[in-house]
Coordinates of C-alpha atoms and ligand atoms in Angstrom, one line a residue:
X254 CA 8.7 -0.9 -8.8
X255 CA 8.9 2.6 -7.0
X256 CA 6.2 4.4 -6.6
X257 CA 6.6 8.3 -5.1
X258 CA 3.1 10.3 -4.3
X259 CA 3.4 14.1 -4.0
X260 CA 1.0 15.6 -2.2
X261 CA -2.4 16.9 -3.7
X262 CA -4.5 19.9 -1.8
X263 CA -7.5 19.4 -3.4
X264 CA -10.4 22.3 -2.8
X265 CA -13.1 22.5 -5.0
X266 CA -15.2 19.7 -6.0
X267 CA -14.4 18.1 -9.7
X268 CA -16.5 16.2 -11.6
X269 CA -14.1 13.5 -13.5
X270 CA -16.2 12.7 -17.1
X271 CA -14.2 9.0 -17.9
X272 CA -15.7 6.2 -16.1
X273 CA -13.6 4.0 -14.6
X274 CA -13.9 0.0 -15.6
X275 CA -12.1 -2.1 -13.1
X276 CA -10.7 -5.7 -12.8
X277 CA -13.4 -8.9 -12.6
X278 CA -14.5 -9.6 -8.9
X279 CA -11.6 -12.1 -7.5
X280 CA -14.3 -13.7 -5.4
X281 CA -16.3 -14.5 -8.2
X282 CA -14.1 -15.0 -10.6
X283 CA -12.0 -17.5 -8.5
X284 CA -15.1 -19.4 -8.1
X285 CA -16.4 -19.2 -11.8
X286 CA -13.2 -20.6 -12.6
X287 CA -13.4 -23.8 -9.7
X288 CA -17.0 -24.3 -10.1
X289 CA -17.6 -24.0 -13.9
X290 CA -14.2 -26.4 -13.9
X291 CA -16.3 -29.7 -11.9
X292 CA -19.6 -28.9 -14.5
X293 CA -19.5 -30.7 -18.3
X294 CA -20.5 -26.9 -19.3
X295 CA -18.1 -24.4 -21.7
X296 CA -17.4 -21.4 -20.1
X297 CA -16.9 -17.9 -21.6
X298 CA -16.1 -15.4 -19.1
X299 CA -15.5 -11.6 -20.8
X300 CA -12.8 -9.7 -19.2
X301 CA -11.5 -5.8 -20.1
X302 CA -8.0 -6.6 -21.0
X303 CA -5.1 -9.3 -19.7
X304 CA -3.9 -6.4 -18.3
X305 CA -6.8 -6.2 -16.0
X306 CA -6.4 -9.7 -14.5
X307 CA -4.8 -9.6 -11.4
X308 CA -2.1 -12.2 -10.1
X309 CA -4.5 -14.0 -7.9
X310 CA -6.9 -15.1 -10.7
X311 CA -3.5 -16.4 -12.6
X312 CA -3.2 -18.4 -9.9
X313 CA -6.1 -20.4 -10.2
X314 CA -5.9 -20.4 -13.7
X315 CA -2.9 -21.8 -13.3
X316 CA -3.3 -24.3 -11.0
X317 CA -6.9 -26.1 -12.9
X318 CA -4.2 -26.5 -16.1
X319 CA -1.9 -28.9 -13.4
X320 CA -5.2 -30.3 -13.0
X321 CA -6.0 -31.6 -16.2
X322 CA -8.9 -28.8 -16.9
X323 CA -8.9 -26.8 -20.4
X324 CA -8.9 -23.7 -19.3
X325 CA -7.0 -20.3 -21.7
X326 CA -6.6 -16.9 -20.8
X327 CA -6.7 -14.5 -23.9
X328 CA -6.8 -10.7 -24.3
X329 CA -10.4 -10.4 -23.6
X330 CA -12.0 -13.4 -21.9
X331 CA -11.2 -16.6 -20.1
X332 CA -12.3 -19.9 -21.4
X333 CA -12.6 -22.8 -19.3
X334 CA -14.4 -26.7 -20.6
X335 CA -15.7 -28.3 -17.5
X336 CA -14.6 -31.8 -16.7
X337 CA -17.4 -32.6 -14.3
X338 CA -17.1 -34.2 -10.7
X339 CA -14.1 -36.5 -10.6
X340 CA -13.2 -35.5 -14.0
X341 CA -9.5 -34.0 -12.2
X342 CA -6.1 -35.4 -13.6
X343 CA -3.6 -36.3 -10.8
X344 CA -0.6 -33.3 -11.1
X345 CA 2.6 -34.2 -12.2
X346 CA 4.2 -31.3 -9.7
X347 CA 3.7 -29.1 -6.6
X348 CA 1.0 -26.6 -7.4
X349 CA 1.7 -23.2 -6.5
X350 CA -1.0 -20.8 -5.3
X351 CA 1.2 -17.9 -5.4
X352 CA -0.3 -15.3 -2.9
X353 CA -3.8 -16.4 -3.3
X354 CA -5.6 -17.6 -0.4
X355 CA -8.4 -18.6 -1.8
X356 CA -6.9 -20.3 -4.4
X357 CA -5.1 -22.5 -1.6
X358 CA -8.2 -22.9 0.5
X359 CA -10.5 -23.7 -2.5
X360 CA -8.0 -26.3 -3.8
X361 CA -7.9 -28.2 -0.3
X362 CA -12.0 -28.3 -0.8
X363 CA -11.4 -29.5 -4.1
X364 CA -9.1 -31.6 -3.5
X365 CA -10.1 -34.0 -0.3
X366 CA -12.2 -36.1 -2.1
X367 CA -10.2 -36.9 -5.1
X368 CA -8.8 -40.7 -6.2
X369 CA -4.9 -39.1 -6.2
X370 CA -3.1 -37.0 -3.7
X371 CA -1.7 -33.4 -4.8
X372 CA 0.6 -30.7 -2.8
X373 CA -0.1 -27.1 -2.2
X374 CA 2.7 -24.1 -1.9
X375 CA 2.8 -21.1 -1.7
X376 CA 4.4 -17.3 -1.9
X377 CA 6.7 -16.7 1.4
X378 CA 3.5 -14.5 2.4
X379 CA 0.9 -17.3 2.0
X380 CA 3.4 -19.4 3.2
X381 CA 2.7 -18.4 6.8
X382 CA -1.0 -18.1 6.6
X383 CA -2.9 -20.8 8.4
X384 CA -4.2 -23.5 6.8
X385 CA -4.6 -26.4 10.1
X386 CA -7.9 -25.0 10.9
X387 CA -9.1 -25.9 7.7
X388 CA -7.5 -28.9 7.2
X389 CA -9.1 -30.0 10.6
X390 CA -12.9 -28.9 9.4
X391 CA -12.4 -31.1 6.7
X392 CA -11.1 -34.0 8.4
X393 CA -14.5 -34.4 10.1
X394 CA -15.8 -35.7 6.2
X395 CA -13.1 -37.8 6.0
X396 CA -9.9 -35.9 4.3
X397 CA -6.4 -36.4 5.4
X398 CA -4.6 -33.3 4.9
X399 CA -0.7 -33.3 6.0
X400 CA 0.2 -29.6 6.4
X401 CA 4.1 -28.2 7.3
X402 CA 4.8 -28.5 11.2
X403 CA 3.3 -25.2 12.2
X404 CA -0.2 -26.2 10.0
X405 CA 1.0 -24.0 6.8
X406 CA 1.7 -24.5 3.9
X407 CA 3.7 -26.8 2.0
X408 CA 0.4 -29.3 2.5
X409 CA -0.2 -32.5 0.9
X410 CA -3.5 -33.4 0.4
X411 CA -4.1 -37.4 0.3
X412 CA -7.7 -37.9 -1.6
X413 CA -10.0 -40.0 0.3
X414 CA -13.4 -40.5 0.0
X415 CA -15.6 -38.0 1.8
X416 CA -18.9 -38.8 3.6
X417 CA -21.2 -35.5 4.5
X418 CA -21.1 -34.1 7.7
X419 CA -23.0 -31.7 10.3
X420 CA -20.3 -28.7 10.6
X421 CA -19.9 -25.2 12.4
X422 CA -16.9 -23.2 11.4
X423 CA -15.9 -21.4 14.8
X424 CA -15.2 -18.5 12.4
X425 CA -16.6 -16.3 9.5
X426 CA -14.9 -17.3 6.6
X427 CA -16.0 -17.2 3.0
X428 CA -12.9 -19.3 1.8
X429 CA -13.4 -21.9 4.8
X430 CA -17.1 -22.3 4.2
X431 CA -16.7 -22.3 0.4
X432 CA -13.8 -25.1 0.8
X433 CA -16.1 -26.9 2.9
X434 CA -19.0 -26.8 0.6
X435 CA -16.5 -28.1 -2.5
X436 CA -15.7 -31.2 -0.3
X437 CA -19.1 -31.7 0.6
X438 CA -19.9 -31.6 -3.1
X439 CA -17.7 -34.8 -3.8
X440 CA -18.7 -36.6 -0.5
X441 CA -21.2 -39.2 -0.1
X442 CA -24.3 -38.1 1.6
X443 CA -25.3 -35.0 2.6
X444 CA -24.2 -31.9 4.3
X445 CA -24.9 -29.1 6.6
X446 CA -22.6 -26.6 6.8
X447 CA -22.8 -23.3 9.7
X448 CA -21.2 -20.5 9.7
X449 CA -21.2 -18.1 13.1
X450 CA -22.5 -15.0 11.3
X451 CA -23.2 -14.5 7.2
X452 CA -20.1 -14.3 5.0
X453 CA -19.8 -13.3 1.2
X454 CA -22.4 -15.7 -0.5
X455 CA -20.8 -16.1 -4.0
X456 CA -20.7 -20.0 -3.5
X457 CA -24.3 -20.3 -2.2
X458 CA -25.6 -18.3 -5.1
X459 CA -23.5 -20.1 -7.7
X460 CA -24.5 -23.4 -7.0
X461 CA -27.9 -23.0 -7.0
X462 CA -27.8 -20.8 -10.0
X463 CA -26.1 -23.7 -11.8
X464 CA -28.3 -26.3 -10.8
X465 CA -26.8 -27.7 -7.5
X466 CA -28.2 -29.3 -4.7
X467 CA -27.7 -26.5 -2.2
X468 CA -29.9 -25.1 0.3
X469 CA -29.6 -21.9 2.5
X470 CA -31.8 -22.5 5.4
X471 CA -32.2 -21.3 9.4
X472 CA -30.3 -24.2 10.1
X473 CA -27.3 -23.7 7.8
X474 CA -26.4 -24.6 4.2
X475 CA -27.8 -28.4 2.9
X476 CA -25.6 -29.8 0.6
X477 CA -27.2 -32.6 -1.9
X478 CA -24.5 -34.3 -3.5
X479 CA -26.5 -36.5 -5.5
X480 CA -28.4 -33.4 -7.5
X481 CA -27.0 -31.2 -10.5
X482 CA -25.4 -29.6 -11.9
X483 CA -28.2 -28.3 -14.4
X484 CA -26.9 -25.8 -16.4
X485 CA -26.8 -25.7 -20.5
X486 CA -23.8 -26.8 -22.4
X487 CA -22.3 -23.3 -23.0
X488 CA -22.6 -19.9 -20.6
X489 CA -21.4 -16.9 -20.8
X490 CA -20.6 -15.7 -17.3
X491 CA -20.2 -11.8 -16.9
X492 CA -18.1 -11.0 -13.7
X493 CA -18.9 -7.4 -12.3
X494 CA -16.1 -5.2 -11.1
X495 CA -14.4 -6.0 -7.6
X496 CA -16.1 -3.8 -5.0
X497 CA -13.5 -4.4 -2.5
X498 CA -11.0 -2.7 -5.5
X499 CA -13.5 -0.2 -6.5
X500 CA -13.1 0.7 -2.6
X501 CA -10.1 1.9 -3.1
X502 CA -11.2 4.0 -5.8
X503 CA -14.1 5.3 -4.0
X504 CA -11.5 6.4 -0.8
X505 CA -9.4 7.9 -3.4
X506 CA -11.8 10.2 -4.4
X507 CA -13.8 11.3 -1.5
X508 CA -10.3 12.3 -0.4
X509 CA -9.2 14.0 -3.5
X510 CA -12.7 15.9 -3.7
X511 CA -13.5 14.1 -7.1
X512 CA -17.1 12.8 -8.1
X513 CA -16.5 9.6 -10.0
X514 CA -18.6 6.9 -11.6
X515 CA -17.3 3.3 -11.7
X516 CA -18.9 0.9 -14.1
X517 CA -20.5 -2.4 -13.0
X518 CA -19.4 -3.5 -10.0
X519 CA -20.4 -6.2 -7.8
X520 CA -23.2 -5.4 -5.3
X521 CA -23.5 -8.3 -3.6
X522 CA -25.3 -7.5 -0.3
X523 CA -22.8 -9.7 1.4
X524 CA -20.2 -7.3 0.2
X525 CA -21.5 -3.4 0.0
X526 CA -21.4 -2.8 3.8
X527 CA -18.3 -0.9 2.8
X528 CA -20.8 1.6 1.1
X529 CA -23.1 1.4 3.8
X530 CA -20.7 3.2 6.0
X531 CA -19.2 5.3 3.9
X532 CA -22.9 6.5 3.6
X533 CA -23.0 7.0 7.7
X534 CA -19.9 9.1 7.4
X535 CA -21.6 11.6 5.2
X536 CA -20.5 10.8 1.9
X537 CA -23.3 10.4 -0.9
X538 CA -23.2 7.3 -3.5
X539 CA -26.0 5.9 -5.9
X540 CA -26.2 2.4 -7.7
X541 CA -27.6 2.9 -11.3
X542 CA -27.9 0.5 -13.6
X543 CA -28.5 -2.0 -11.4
X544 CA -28.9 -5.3 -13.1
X545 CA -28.2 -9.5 -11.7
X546 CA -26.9 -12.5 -13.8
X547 CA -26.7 -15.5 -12.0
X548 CA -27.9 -14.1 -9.2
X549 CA -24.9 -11.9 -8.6
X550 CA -26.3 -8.1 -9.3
X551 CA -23.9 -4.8 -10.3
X552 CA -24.3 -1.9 -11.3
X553 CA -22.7 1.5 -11.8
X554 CA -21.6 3.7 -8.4
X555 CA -21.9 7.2 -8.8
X556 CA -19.5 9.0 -5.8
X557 CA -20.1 12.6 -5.0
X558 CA -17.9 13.4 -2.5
X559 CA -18.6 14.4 0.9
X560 CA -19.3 18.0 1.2
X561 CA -19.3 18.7 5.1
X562 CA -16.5 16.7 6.1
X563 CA -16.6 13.0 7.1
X564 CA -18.2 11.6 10.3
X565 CA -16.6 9.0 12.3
X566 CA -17.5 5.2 12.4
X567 CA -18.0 2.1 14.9
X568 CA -17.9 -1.4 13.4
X569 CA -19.2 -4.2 15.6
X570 CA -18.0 -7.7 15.5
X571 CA -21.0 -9.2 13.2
X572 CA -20.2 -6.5 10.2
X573 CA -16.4 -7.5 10.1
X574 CA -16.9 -10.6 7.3
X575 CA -19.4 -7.9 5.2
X576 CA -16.2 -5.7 4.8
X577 CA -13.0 -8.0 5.9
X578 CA -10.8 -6.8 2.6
X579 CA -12.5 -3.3 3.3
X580 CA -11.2 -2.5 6.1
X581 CA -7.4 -0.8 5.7
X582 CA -8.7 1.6 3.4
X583 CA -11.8 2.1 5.7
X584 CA -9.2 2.9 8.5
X585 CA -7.1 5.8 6.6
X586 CA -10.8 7.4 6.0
X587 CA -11.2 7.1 9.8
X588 CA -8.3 9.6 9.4
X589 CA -9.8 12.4 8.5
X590 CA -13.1 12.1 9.6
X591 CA -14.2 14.2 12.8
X592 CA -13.5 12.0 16.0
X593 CA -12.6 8.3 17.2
X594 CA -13.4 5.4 15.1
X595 CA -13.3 2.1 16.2
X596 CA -13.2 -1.4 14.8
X597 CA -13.6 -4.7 17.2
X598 CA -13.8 -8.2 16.5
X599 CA -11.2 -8.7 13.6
X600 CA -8.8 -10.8 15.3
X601 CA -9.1 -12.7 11.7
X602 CA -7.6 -9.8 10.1
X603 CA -3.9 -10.9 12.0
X604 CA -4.6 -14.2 9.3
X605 CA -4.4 -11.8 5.7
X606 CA -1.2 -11.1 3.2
X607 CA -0.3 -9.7 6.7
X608 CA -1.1 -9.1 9.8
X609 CA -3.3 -6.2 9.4
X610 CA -3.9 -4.9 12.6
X611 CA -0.2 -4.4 13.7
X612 CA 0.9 -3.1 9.9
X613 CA -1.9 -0.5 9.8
X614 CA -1.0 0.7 13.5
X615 CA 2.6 0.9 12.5
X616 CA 2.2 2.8 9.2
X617 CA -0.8 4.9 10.6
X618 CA 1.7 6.1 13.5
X619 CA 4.2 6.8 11.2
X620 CA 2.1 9.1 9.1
X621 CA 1.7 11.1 13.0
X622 CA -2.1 9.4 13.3
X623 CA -2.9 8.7 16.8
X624 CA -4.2 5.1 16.5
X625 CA -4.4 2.3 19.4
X626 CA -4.2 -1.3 18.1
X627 CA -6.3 -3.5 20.0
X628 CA -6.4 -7.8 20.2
X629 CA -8.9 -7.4 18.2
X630 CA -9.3 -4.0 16.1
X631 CA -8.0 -0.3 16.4
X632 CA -9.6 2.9 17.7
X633 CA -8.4 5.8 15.4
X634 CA -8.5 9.2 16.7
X635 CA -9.4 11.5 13.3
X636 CA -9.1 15.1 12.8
X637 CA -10.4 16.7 9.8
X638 CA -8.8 18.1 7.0
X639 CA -5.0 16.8 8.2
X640 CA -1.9 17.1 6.5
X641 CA 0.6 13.2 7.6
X642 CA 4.1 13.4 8.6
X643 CA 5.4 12.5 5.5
X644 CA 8.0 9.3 6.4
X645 CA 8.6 6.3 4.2
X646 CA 5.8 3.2 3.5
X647 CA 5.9 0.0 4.6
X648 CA 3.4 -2.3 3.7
X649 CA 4.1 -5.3 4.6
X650 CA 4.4 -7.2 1.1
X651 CA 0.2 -7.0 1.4
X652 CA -1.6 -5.5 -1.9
X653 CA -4.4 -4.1 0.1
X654 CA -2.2 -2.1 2.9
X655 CA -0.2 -0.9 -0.3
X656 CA -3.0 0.7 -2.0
X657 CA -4.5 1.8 1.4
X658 CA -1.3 3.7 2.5
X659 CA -1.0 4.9 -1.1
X660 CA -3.9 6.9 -0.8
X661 CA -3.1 8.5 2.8
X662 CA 0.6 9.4 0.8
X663 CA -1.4 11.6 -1.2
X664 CA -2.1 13.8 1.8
X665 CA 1.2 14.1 3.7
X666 CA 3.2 17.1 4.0
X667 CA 5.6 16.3 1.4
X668 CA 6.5 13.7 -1.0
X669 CA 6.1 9.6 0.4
X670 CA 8.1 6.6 -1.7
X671 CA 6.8 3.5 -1.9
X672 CA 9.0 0.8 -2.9
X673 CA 8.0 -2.9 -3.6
X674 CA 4.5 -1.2 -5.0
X675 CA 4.1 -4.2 -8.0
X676 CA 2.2 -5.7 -5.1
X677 CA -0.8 -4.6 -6.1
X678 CA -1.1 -6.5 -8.6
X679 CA -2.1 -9.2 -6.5
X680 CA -5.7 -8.0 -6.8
X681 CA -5.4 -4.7 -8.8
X682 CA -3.1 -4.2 -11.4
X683 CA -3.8 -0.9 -13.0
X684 CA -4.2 1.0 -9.4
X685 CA -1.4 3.2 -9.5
X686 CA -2.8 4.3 -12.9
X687 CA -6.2 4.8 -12.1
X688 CA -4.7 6.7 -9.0
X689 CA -2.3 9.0 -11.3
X690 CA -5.6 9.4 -13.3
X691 CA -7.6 10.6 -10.5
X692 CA -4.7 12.5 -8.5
X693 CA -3.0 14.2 -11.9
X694 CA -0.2 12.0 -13.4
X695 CA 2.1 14.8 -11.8
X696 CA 0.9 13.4 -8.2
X697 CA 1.9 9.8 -9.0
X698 CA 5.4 9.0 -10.3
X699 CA 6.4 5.2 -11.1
X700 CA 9.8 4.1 -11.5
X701 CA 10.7 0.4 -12.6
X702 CA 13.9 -1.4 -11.3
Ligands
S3P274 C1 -12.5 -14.4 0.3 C2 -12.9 -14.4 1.6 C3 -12.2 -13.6 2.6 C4 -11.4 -12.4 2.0 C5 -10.6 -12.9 0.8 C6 -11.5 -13.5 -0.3 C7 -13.2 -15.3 -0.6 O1 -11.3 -14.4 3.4 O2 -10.6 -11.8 2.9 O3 -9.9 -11.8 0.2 O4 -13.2 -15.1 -1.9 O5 -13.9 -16.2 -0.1 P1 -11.8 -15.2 4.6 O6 -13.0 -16.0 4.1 O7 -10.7 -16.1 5.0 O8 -12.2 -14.2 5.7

């Protein structure tokens, strides 16, 4: 698919009346999905079309069927039956995790401490991501986990059984803590599990809302493997909207000069540092409707724009997990705000559907940006009110940088093509739509091959 963005000059302030509904969190949902699947409980999880679901969650839908798990995607939710703990059949083929890290990372969890060995693949993206570090953290309970010569993926996984462990991760990672927590889940005895500063804490909260023995203390997360689940035999399970999505969104229009309100949407205060520093740079945001289930609270976002112009930002090392996924789009802000921004200690950001760092530099100088990439972030010189060199995009085959550069395309000199833009499905399907909706359909053309 081709996507070509004509330039908008947007003056006035506009008040858009539709709200915007967007797809289920993928954190969340991947995890309803995985967690509800080792429960004996029936699972209902409403979702606001198929079209809505992004590639990522098919994915793990995906791979649970290899596994033996009853688990349906229809038009407007996703049913999955629970086979509790050790209730996995062994795979008859390869399972393929697409593009979906998480999806890889949670199966290896998942995985370890089963009585039947299973392989992981992957897309030619994932394929390259690393996975040794992982497989080495879980060694220490006991897994044997055989990854491809340069600790990638193709892995095979050979179940063993796990005994708990005292473990530090040496970085912030939701997906490695959460993988770890999975393993520790089917180990005997218990766990502790650190992590060197907080990450998103969907896991944490969904265990204990379900009944598990989990414990977030000082010292780090206890894991009892002998307690729970104790959750009823049916739930329905409500996933807010993704807020690293709705970031997109949000970018699109303080850029655009738009006020916009986008319905339900995860705040999780592992994840909303993203609006925490959008509120530093000037722009003005309320939650409404602010409501939790399964301790997981959303609510509505109300954006009104920034009216004098947008002030620059400095993220320090121990914010970077709060806003990992956040952070390409938070860099074409840094754009046009009014002086240097800079980002440090997201070295792990080389590790995503690309390397981040390097891509965003690249495209950022292309667009005439004065940008220095450094090991581990980038300083961005901004000037207000800009108008990019307008040059073609590339995105590296990553859904994030895609939508990121998108929006920058909307304020070059002259008309930007994006080719390969059915990326974005990976996590957000209807973004070009939404995009046209909130640029003018005129500013947003799609072409499919
Ligand atoms: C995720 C954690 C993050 C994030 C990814 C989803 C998760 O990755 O980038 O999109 O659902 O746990 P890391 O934990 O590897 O930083």
């Amino acid at each position: 698919m081709t996507v070509t963005i004509f330039p908008v000059y947007a003056e006035e302030i506009e008040v858009v009346s539709r709200p915007f509904l967007l797809p289920p969190d993928k954190s969340i949902l991947h995890r309803v999905l995985f967690i509800g699947s080792i429960t004996r409980s029936a699972f209902r999880i409403p979702i606001p079309s198929e079209a809505a679901i992004s590639h990522d969650i098919v994915a793990t839908v995906l791979s649970l069927e290899s596994l033996g798990v009853p688990i349906e995607l229809f038009p407007d939710r996703i049913e999955v039956q629970g086979v509790g703990l050790g209730g996995y059949r062994m795979p008859t083929h390869v399972i393929n995790c697409a593009n979906s890290g998480t999806t890889a990372r949670l199966l290896m969890g998942l995985l370890a401490g089963q009585p039947f060995n299973a392989a992981l693949t992957g897309d030619e993206s994932l394929s390259i991501r690393p996975m040794q570090r992982l497989a080495d953290l879980l060694s220490s309970m006991g897994a044997s986990i055989i990854t491809a010569p340069d600790g990638t993926l193709p892995l095979m996984v050979n179940g063993k059984q796990l005994h708990g462990a005292e473990i530090r991760l040496p970085v912030a990672s939701a997906q490695m803590k959460t993988a770890l927590i999975l393993a520790g889940l089917h180990a005997e005895g218990r766990s502790l599990i650190e992590e060197p500063w907080q990450s998103r804490d969907h896991t944490e909260r969904m265990l204990e809302a379900f009944g598990f023995g989990i414990e977030v203390t000082d010292e780090g997360i206890l894991l009892d493997p002998g307690i729970g689940p104790t959750i009823s035999d049916e739930i329905e399970y409500f996933v807010p909207s993704d807020i690293s999505s709705a970031a997109f969104l949000i970018a699109a229009a303080i850029l655009l000069r738009k006020q916009i309100v986008i319905k339900n949407v995860s705040l999780n205060p592992t994840r909303t540092c993203f609006l925490d520093v959008l509120t530093l740079m000037g722009v003005e945001l309320e939650a409404v409707n602010v409501s939790e289930q399964f301790g997981e609270s959303r609510g509505d976002i109300i954006v009104y724009s920034a009216n004098e112009g947008l002030a620059p930002f400095h993220i320090a090392p121990e914010d970077v997990p709060l806003l990992i996924d956040e952070l390409p789009i938070l860099a074409v802000l840094a754009v046009f705000a009014d002086g240097e921004s800079t980002v440090r200690g997201a070295q792990e950001l080389r590790h995503k559907e690309s390397d981040r760092l390097s891509v965003t530099t690249a495209q950022l100088q292309a667009f005439g940006v004065q940008v220095e990439e450094l090991e581990d972030g980038l300083i961005i010189h901004g000037i207000p009110d800009r108008r990019l060199t307008h040059t073609t995009i590339s995105h590296g085959g990553d859904h994030r940088l895609a939508m990121a550069f998108s929006i920058a395309a909307l304020s070059c000199e002259g008309p930007v093509t994006i080719e390969g833009a059915e990326i974005v499905a990976v996590s957000y399907p209807e973004f070009f739509i939404h995009l046209a909706e909130l640029s003018g359909s005129e500013h947003v053309t799609t072409q499919r091959q």
